PDB file of C-alpha atoms in Angstrom:
ATOM      1  CA  MET K   8     -10.514  49.281  12.725  1.00 64.00           C
ATOM      2  CA  ASN K   9     -12.289  46.502  10.815  1.00 88.00           C
ATOM      3  CA  GLU K  10     -11.798  48.432   7.634  1.00 93.00           C
ATOM      4  CA  ASP K  11      -8.090  48.857   8.403  1.00 95.00           C
ATOM      5  CA  VAL K  12      -7.767  45.109   8.934  1.00 97.00           C
ATOM      6  CA  GLU K  13      -9.585  44.373   5.671  1.00 97.00           C
ATOM      7  CA  ASN K  14      -7.420  46.841   3.731  1.00 97.00           C
ATOM      8  CA  LEU K  15      -4.132  45.568   5.130  1.00 97.00           C
ATOM      9  CA  TYR K  16      -5.253  41.957   4.635  1.00 97.00           C
ATOM     10  CA  GLN K  17      -6.034  42.615   0.960  1.00 97.00           C
ATOM     11  CA  ARG K  18      -2.737  44.450   0.428  1.00 97.00           C
ATOM     12  CA  LEU K  19      -0.643  41.731   2.101  1.00 97.00           C
ATOM     13  CA  LYS K  20      -2.487  39.028   0.180  1.00 97.00           C
ATOM     14  CA  GLU K  21      -1.901  40.714  -3.161  1.00 96.00           C
ATOM     15  CA  GLU K  22       1.750  41.391  -2.397  1.00 95.00           C
ATOM     16  CA  ALA K  23       2.269  37.830  -1.202  1.00 94.00           C
ATOM     17  CA  GLU K  24       0.736  36.235  -4.292  1.00 92.00           C
ATOM     18  CA  GLU K  25       2.686  38.556  -6.579  1.00 88.00           C
ATOM     19  CA  ARG K  26       5.949  37.415  -4.997  1.00 88.00           C
ATOM     20  CA  GLY K  27       5.287  33.698  -4.826  1.00 88.00           C
ATOM     21  CA  TYR K  28       4.085  33.606  -1.213  1.00 94.00           C
ATOM     22  CA  HIS K  29       0.671  32.773   0.267  1.00 96.00           C
ATOM     23  CA  LEU K  30      -1.214  34.074   3.260  1.00 97.00           C
ATOM     24  CA  ASN K  31      -2.814  31.435   5.452  1.00 97.00           C
ATOM     25  CA  PRO K  32      -6.111  30.485   3.713  1.00 96.00           C
ATOM     26  CA  ASP K  33      -7.879  30.348   7.109  1.00 96.00           C
ATOM     27  CA  THR K  34      -9.153  33.915   6.777  1.00 96.00           C
ATOM     28  CA  SER K  35     -10.429  34.423  10.323  1.00 96.00           C
ATOM     29  CA  PHE K  36      -7.069  33.198  11.696  1.00 96.00           C
ATOM     30  CA  THR K  37      -5.175  35.405   9.250  1.00 97.00           C
ATOM     31  CA  LYS K  38      -7.276  38.517   9.872  1.00 97.00           C
ATOM     32  CA  ASP K  39      -6.716  38.100  13.598  1.00 97.00           C
ATOM     33  CA  LEU K  40      -2.972  38.191  12.912  1.00 98.00           C
ATOM     34  CA  VAL K  41      -3.370  41.193  10.618  1.00 98.00           C
ATOM     35  CA  ALA K  42      -5.309  43.024  13.365  1.00 98.00           C
ATOM     36  CA  SER K  43      -2.399  42.262  15.735  1.00 98.00           C
ATOM     37  CA  LEU K  44       0.131  43.587  13.215  1.00 98.00           C
ATOM     38  CA  ILE K  45      -1.828  46.864  13.252  1.00 98.00           C
ATOM     39  CA  ILE K  46      -1.800  46.868  17.079  1.00 98.00           C
ATOM     40  CA  ASN K  47       1.992  46.418  17.044  1.00 98.00           C
ATOM     41  CA  GLU K  48       2.432  49.072  14.363  1.00 97.00           C
ATOM     42  CA  ASN K  49       0.521  51.518  16.557  1.00 97.00           C
ATOM     43  CA  ARG K  50       2.260  50.389  19.733  1.00 97.00           C
ATOM     44  CA  TYR K  51       5.883  50.202  18.567  1.00 97.00           C
ATOM     45  CA  GLY K  52       5.888  52.108  15.292  1.00 98.00           C
ATOM     46  CA  TYR K  53       6.577  48.969  13.239  1.00 98.00           C
ATOM     47  CA  PRO K  54       4.609  45.756  12.624  1.00 98.00           C
ATOM     48  CA  SER K  55       6.596  43.255  14.688  1.00 98.00           C
ATOM     49  CA  CYS K  56       5.567  39.594  14.801  1.00 98.00           C
ATOM     50  CA  PRO K  57       2.359  39.220  16.877  1.00 98.00           C
ATOM     51  CA  CYS K  58       3.637  35.947  18.363  1.00 98.00           C
ATOM     52  CA  ARG K  59       6.943  37.290  19.648  1.00 98.00           C
ATOM     53  CA  LEU K  60       7.682  39.768  22.409  1.00 97.00           C
ATOM     54  CA  ALA K  61       9.053  42.981  20.931  1.00 97.00           C
ATOM     55  CA  THR K  62      11.380  45.212  22.955  1.00 95.00           C
ATOM     56  CA  GLY K  63      10.061  48.421  21.422  1.00 95.00           C
ATOM     57  CA  VAL K  64      13.627  49.243  20.298  1.00 96.00           C
ATOM     58  CA  LYS K  65      13.537  48.954  16.531  1.00 97.00           C
ATOM     59  CA  GLU K  66      17.206  47.953  16.138  1.00 96.00           C
ATOM     60  CA  LYS K  67      16.683  45.004  18.480  1.00 96.00           C
ATOM     61  CA  ASP K  68      13.417  43.945  16.854  1.00 97.00           C
ATOM     62  CA  MET K  69      14.511  44.369  13.235  1.00 96.00           C
ATOM     63  CA  ASP K  70      14.639  40.606  12.613  1.00 96.00           C
ATOM     64  CA  ILE K  71      11.049  40.088  13.805  1.00 97.00           C
ATOM     65  CA  ILE K  72       9.396  42.875  11.835  1.00 98.00           C
ATOM     66  CA  CYS K  73       6.893  41.085   9.603  1.00 98.00           C
ATOM     67  CA  PRO K  74       7.842  39.449   7.294  1.00 97.00           C
ATOM     68  CA  CYS K  75      10.528  38.243   9.696  1.00 96.00           C
ATOM     69  CA  ASP K  76      14.045  37.046   8.825  1.00 93.00           C
ATOM     70  CA  TYR K  77      12.994  33.471   9.605  1.00 94.00           C
ATOM     71  CA  ARG K  78       9.924  33.240   7.374  1.00 94.00           C
ATOM     72  CA  ASP K  79      11.460  31.539   4.361  1.00 92.00           C
ATOM     73  CA  ALA K  80      13.482  28.963   6.310  1.00 90.00           C
ATOM     74  CA  ASP K  81      10.370  28.081   8.348  1.00 94.00           C
ATOM     75  CA  LEU K  82       8.191  27.922   5.215  1.00 94.00           C
ATOM     76  CA  ASN K  83      10.672  25.456   3.709  1.00 91.00           C
ATOM     77  CA  GLU K  84      10.955  23.322   6.836  1.00 92.00           C
ATOM     78  CA  TYR K  85       7.470  23.467   8.387  1.00 95.00           C
ATOM     79  CA  GLY K  86       5.156  24.856   5.705  1.00 95.00           C
ATOM     80  CA  SER K  87       4.425  28.009   7.668  1.00 97.00           C
ATOM     81  CA  CYS K  88       6.188  30.900   9.322  1.00 97.00           C
ATOM     82  CA  TYR K  89       6.334  31.130  13.127  1.00 97.00           C
ATOM     83  CA  CYS K  90       2.941  32.811  13.577  1.00 97.00           C
ATOM     84  CA  ALA K  91       1.505  31.067  10.473  1.00 97.00           C
ATOM     85  CA  LEU K  92       0.520  34.247   8.639  1.00 98.00           C
ATOM     86  CA  TYR K  93       2.401  32.830   5.644  1.00 97.00           C
ATOM     87  CA  VAL K  94       2.082  29.241   4.428  1.00 97.00           C
ATOM     88  CA  SER K  95       3.822  27.240   1.697  1.00 94.00           C
ATOM     89  CA  ASP K  96       2.533  25.885  -1.646  1.00 91.00           C
ATOM     90  CA  GLU K  97       2.216  22.410  -0.073  1.00 92.00           C
ATOM     91  CA  VAL K  98      -0.159  23.767   2.554  1.00 95.00           C
ATOM     92  CA  ILE K  99      -2.249  25.574  -0.067  1.00 94.00           C
ATOM     93  CA  ASP K 100      -2.424  22.302  -2.053  1.00 94.00           C
ATOM     94  CA  ASN K 101      -3.476  20.384   1.112  1.00 93.00           C
ATOM     95  CA  LYS K 102      -0.335  18.247   0.955  1.00 93.00           C
ATOM     96  CA  LYS K 103       0.865  19.452   4.318  1.00 92.00           C
ATOM     97  CA  THR K 104      -0.892  20.541   7.499  1.00 92.00           C
ATOM     98  CA  ILE K 105       0.420  23.196   9.825  1.00 91.00           C
ATOM     99  CA  GLY K 106       0.619  23.635  13.556  1.00 89.00           C
ATOM    100  CA  ALA K 107       2.685  25.479  16.123  1.00 89.00           C
ATOM    101  CA  ILE K 108       6.400  25.330  15.230  1.00 94.00           C
ATOM    102  CA  PRO K 109       9.579  25.791  17.303  1.00 93.00           C
ATOM    103  CA  GLU K 110      11.238  29.204  17.499  1.00 95.00           C
ATOM    104  CA  ARG K 111      14.144  29.538  15.082  1.00 94.00           C
ATOM    105  CA  ARG K 112      15.203  32.950  16.373  1.00 93.00           C
ATOM    106  CA  GLY K 113      18.245  32.626  18.620  1.00 86.00           C
ATOM    107  CA  SER K 114      18.589  28.892  17.921  1.00 77.00           C
ATOM    108  CA  GLU K 115      21.657  27.098  16.602  1.00 71.00           C
ATOM    109  CA  ARG K 116      19.858  26.492  13.347  1.00 69.00           C
ATOM    110  CA  GLN K 117      19.689  30.212  12.841  1.00 67.00           C
ATOM    111  CA  ALA K 118      23.464  30.551  13.182  1.00 57.00           C
ATOM    112  CA  SER K 119      24.289  27.544  11.033  1.00 57.00           C
ATOM    113  CA  SER K 120      22.287  28.623   8.012  1.00 68.00           C
ATOM    114  CA  VAL K 121      24.407  28.735   4.872  1.00 79.00           C
ATOM    115  CA  ILE K 122      23.738  31.530   2.412  1.00 84.00           C
ATOM    116  CA  HIS K 123      24.289  30.859  -1.283  1.00 89.00           C
ATOM    117  CA  VAL K 124      24.074  33.145  -4.243  1.00 94.00           C
ATOM    118  CA  TRP K 125      21.368  31.953  -6.633  1.00 95.00           C
ATOM    119  CA  ARG K 126      20.953  32.939 -10.260  1.00 96.00           C
ATOM    120  CA  CYS K 127      17.718  32.904 -12.232  1.00 96.00           C
ATOM    121  CA  ARG K 128      18.689  31.201 -15.494  1.00 96.00           C
ATOM    122  CA  VAL K 129      15.821  32.939 -17.286  1.00 97.00           C
ATOM    123  CA  CYS K 130      16.565  36.591 -16.548  1.00 97.00           C
ATOM    124  CA  GLY K 131      19.858  36.616 -14.615  1.00 95.00           C
ATOM    125  CA  TYR K 132      18.414  37.905 -11.354  1.00 96.00           C
ATOM    126  CA  LEU K 133      20.790  37.216  -8.432  1.00 96.00           C
ATOM    127  CA  CYS K 134      19.906  36.803  -4.777  1.00 94.00           C
ATOM    128  CA  ALA K 135      21.752  35.626  -1.643  1.00 92.00           C
ATOM    129  CA  ARG K 136      19.614  33.252   0.436  1.00 89.00           C
ATOM    130  CA  GLU K 137      19.574  29.748   1.903  1.00 86.00           C
ATOM    131  CA  GLN K 138      17.254  28.582  -0.880  1.00 87.00           C
ATOM    132  CA  PRO K 139      16.155  30.226  -4.129  1.00 92.00           C
ATOM    133  CA  PRO K 140      12.788  32.024  -3.941  1.00 90.00           C
ATOM    134  CA  ASN K 141       9.676  30.099  -5.047  1.00 87.00           C
ATOM    135  CA  ILE K 142       9.302  32.408  -8.008  1.00 89.00           C
ATOM    136  CA  CYS K 143      11.701  34.925  -9.473  1.00 93.00           C
ATOM    137  CA  PRO K 144      10.472  38.358  -8.335  1.00 89.00           C
ATOM    138  CA  ILE K 145      11.647  39.868 -11.642  1.00 91.00           C
ATOM    139  CA  CYS K 146      10.506  37.471 -14.382  1.00 93.00           C
ATOM    140  CA  LYS K 147       8.268  35.074 -12.352  1.00 91.00           C
ATOM    141  CA  ALA K 148      10.213  31.957 -13.371  1.00 94.00           C
ATOM    142  CA  LYS K 149       9.784  29.075 -10.928  1.00 92.00           C
ATOM    143  CA  LYS K 150      12.261  28.018  -8.250  1.00 93.00           C
ATOM    144  CA  GLU K 151      13.565  25.131 -10.364  1.00 95.00           C
ATOM    145  CA  ARG K 152      14.934  27.620 -12.911  1.00 97.00           C
ATOM    146  CA  PHE K 153      17.484  28.894 -10.377  1.00 96.00           C
ATOM    147  CA  GLU K 154      21.049  27.627 -10.169  1.00 95.00           C
ATOM    148  CA  ALA K 155      23.842  28.119  -7.638  1.00 94.00           C
ATOM    149  CA  PHE K 156      25.929  31.011  -8.916  1.00 92.00           C
ATOM    150  CA  GLU K 157      29.679  30.440  -9.110  1.00 79.00           C
ATOM    151  CA  LYS K 158      31.881  33.484  -9.072  1.00 71.00           C
ATOM    152  CA  GLY K 159      34.091  33.594 -12.128  1.00 61.00           C
ATOM    153  CA  PRO K 160      35.572  35.955 -14.680  1.00 58.00           C
ATOM    154  CA  ILE K 161      33.005  38.168 -16.404  1.00 57.00           C
ATOM    155  CA  HIS K 162      33.599  38.402 -20.151  1.00 56.00           C
TER     156      HIS K 162
ATOM    157  CA  MET U   9       1.899  42.034  38.535  1.00 63.00           C
ATOM    158  CA  GLU U  10      -1.359  42.063  36.670  1.00 75.00           C
ATOM    159  CA  LYS U  11      -2.250  38.388  36.792  1.00 88.00           C
ATOM    160  CA  LYS U  12      -5.679  37.468  35.486  1.00 93.00           C
ATOM    161  CA  HIS U  13      -7.716  34.521  36.652  1.00 93.00           C
ATOM    162  CA  VAL U  14     -10.125  32.370  34.674  1.00 94.00           C
ATOM    163  CA  GLU U  15     -12.572  30.328  36.751  1.00 94.00           C
ATOM    164  CA  GLY U  16     -12.824  26.575  36.333  1.00 92.00           C
ATOM    165  CA  ASP U  17     -11.635  23.218  37.608  1.00 88.00           C
ATOM    166  CA  THR U  18      -8.687  23.843  39.960  1.00 86.00           C
ATOM    167  CA  ARG U  19      -7.303  20.344  40.473  1.00 88.00           C
ATOM    168  CA  LEU U  20      -4.221  21.427  38.571  1.00 92.00           C
ATOM    169  CA  ASN U  21      -2.285  24.599  39.183  1.00 94.00           C
ATOM    170  CA  LEU U  22      -2.003  26.207  35.746  1.00 97.00           C
ATOM    171  CA  PHE U  23      -0.100  29.371  34.945  1.00 97.00           C
ATOM    172  CA  LEU U  24      -0.029  30.627  31.392  1.00 98.00           C
ATOM    173  CA  TYR U  25       2.386  33.197  29.961  1.00 98.00           C
ATOM    174  CA  THR U  26       0.915  34.849  26.875  1.00 98.00           C
ATOM    175  CA  LEU U  27       1.066  37.812  24.512  1.00 98.00           C
ATOM    176  CA  SER U  28      -2.200  39.654  23.891  1.00 97.00           C
ATOM    177  CA  THR U  29      -1.463  39.747  20.152  1.00 98.00           C
ATOM    178  CA  CYS U  30      -0.415  36.119  19.732  1.00 98.00           C
ATOM    179  CA  ILE U  31      -2.839  33.851  17.908  1.00 97.00           C
ATOM    180  CA  TRP U  32      -1.375  30.619  19.321  1.00 97.00           C
ATOM    181  CA  CYS U  33      -1.778  32.089  22.828  1.00 98.00           C
ATOM    182  CA  LYS U  34      -5.432  32.810  22.030  1.00 98.00           C
ATOM    183  CA  LYS U  35      -5.869  29.235  20.832  1.00 97.00           C
ATOM    184  CA  THR U  36      -4.320  27.957  24.067  1.00 98.00           C
ATOM    185  CA  LYS U  37      -6.689  30.073  26.179  1.00 97.00           C
ATOM    186  CA  ALA U  38      -9.620  28.842  24.075  1.00 97.00           C
ATOM    187  CA  LEU U  39      -8.535  25.228  24.609  1.00 97.00           C
ATOM    188  CA  LEU U  40      -8.265  25.699  28.392  1.00 97.00           C
ATOM    189  CA  ASN U  41     -11.686  27.362  28.386  1.00 96.00           C
ATOM    190  CA  GLU U  42     -13.108  24.477  26.381  1.00 95.00           C
ATOM    191  CA  LEU U  43     -11.662  22.015  28.908  1.00 94.00           C
ATOM    192  CA  LYS U  44     -13.224  24.087  31.692  1.00 94.00           C
ATOM    193  CA  VAL U  45     -10.080  24.324  33.778  1.00 95.00           C
ATOM    194  CA  GLY U  46      -9.229  27.271  35.986  1.00 96.00           C
ATOM    195  CA  TYR U  47      -5.948  29.087  35.301  1.00 97.00           C
ATOM    196  CA  ASP U  48      -4.013  32.288  35.837  1.00 97.00           C
ATOM    197  CA  TYR U  49      -2.407  34.121  32.957  1.00 97.00           C
ATOM    198  CA  ILE U  50      -0.459  37.239  32.173  1.00 97.00           C
ATOM    199  CA  ASP U  51      -0.234  39.020  28.857  1.00 97.00           C
ATOM    200  CA  VAL U  52       3.436  39.900  29.090  1.00 97.00           C
ATOM    201  CA  ASP U  53       3.327  42.476  26.265  1.00 97.00           C
ATOM    202  CA  LEU U  54       0.858  44.584  28.260  1.00 96.00           C
ATOM    203  CA  LEU U  55       3.070  44.858  31.372  1.00 95.00           C
ATOM    204  CA  ASP U  56       5.137  47.927  32.180  1.00 93.00           C
ATOM    205  CA  GLU U  57       8.906  47.543  31.807  1.00 93.00           C
ATOM    206  CA  ARG U  58       9.592  46.609  35.426  1.00 94.00           C
ATOM    207  CA  GLU U  59       6.812  44.022  35.563  1.00 95.00           C
ATOM    208  CA  LYS U  60       7.853  42.675  32.180  1.00 95.00           C
ATOM    209  CA  ASP U  61      11.421  42.082  33.409  1.00 95.00           C
ATOM    210  CA  SER U  62      10.252  40.214  36.483  1.00 95.00           C
ATOM    211  CA  ALA U  63       7.752  38.114  34.490  1.00 96.00           C
ATOM    212  CA  LEU U  64      10.520  37.195  32.031  1.00 96.00           C
ATOM    213  CA  GLU U  65      12.865  36.283  34.907  1.00 96.00           C
ATOM    214  CA  GLU U  66      10.222  33.867  36.173  1.00 96.00           C
ATOM    215  CA  LEU U  67       9.460  32.495  32.728  1.00 97.00           C
ATOM    216  CA  LYS U  68      13.159  31.970  31.980  1.00 96.00           C
ATOM    217  CA  LYS U  69      13.288  29.275  34.684  1.00 96.00           C
ATOM    218  CA  TRP U  70      10.713  27.247  32.764  1.00 97.00           C
ATOM    219  CA  ASN U  71      11.467  28.215  29.209  1.00 96.00           C
ATOM    220  CA  PRO U  72      14.897  29.820  28.706  1.00 94.00           C
ATOM    221  CA  LYS U  73      13.917  31.102  25.248  1.00 94.00           C
ATOM    222  CA  CYS U  74      10.909  32.923  26.724  1.00 95.00           C
ATOM    223  CA  THR U  75       8.551  32.063  23.893  1.00 97.00           C
ATOM    224  CA  PHE U  76       4.772  32.257  24.065  1.00 97.00           C
ATOM    225  CA  PRO U  77       2.527  30.600  25.022  1.00 98.00           C
ATOM    226  CA  SER U  78       4.217  28.823  27.957  1.00 98.00           C
ATOM    227  CA  LEU U  79       1.950  26.838  30.228  1.00 98.00           C
ATOM    228  CA  VAL U  80       3.389  25.919  33.637  1.00 97.00           C
ATOM    229  CA  VAL U  81       1.597  22.909  35.106  1.00 96.00           C
ATOM    230  CA  ASN U  82       1.705  22.345  38.896  1.00 95.00           C
ATOM    231  CA  ASN U  83       5.046  24.168  39.097  1.00 95.00           C
ATOM    232  CA  LYS U  84       6.522  21.012  37.607  1.00 94.00           C
ATOM    233  CA  GLU U  85       6.306  21.009  33.847  1.00 95.00           C
ATOM    234  CA  CYS U  86       6.199  23.684  31.183  1.00 97.00           C
ATOM    235  CA  ILE U  87       4.330  23.056  27.936  1.00 97.00           C
ATOM    236  CA  ILE U  88       5.841  25.335  25.304  1.00 96.00           C
ATOM    237  CA  GLY U  89       3.771  26.532  22.345  1.00 96.00           C
ATOM    238  CA  TYR U  90       0.252  25.512  21.407  1.00 96.00           C
ATOM    239  CA  ASP U  91       0.776  21.787  21.959  1.00 96.00           C
ATOM    240  CA  GLU U  92      -2.847  20.699  21.891  1.00 96.00           C
ATOM    241  CA  LYS U  93      -2.061  17.002  22.250  1.00 95.00           C
ATOM    242  CA  ARG U  94       0.173  17.459  25.295  1.00 95.00           C
ATOM    243  CA  ILE U  95      -2.227  19.903  26.977  1.00 96.00           C
ATOM    244  CA  ARG U  96      -5.152  17.493  26.556  1.00 96.00           C
ATOM    245  CA  GLU U  97      -2.998  14.623  27.789  1.00 95.00           C
ATOM    246  CA  VAL U  98      -1.850  16.421  30.944  1.00 93.00           C
ATOM    247  CA  LEU U  99      -5.335  17.669  31.758  1.00 90.00           C
ATOM    248  CA  SER U 100      -7.056  14.327  31.161  1.00 87.00           C
ATOM    249  CA  ASN U 101      -4.667  12.487  33.492  1.00 73.00           C
ATOM    250  CA  GLU U 102      -6.069  14.300  36.483  1.00 59.00           C
TER     251      GLU U 102
END
């Protein structure tokens, strides 16, 4: 079990860093969450958020399978996701502290989120999200290199 | 329903709804233990379907979104989430 936690922790950490995300640097906190993800994987067949009640019906829980649909909006607003497995750059740089945050799932803020199409000016990668990603997953350019993409004629 | 009891000071009636996997629920339990108060809790994720439904019905009255942890104090107030400041405040007023 401990070995499973260690392995999954290392894998999630590597994947996060590669994609411009960060796991919570409080390793004992984070490994506790990772152990709970393994419990949920074994219990439900998918790693649903440890801090939310899953139904056990995958279709109903799809939005809370880690990483959840709300992670990026919560990272932008609060510096961490709901369970605080993931934290933002500001938290890593000690510019922001984290705590328990309100649930976005099922709230009005969830419904009112506006999705834009963003274009990486360096490599042309397109994505549809509230905000551009922190780094481009294709060419690793930073968030500031993204622009809102306007539909127009393609020559 | 499988309600568990933790021994301690019982001047306040404390009922805590938790998930066994939730780190903020664990922090809440640890805080209550540190403050040496007695409380009842249920890990809702460990209940069978019927018990889960009835626990959620109860919880809904206090916290319509049914998020965890939810700490019901004296059947009067519900502290939602790991709100360390509010929990300390409520417990120190007694």
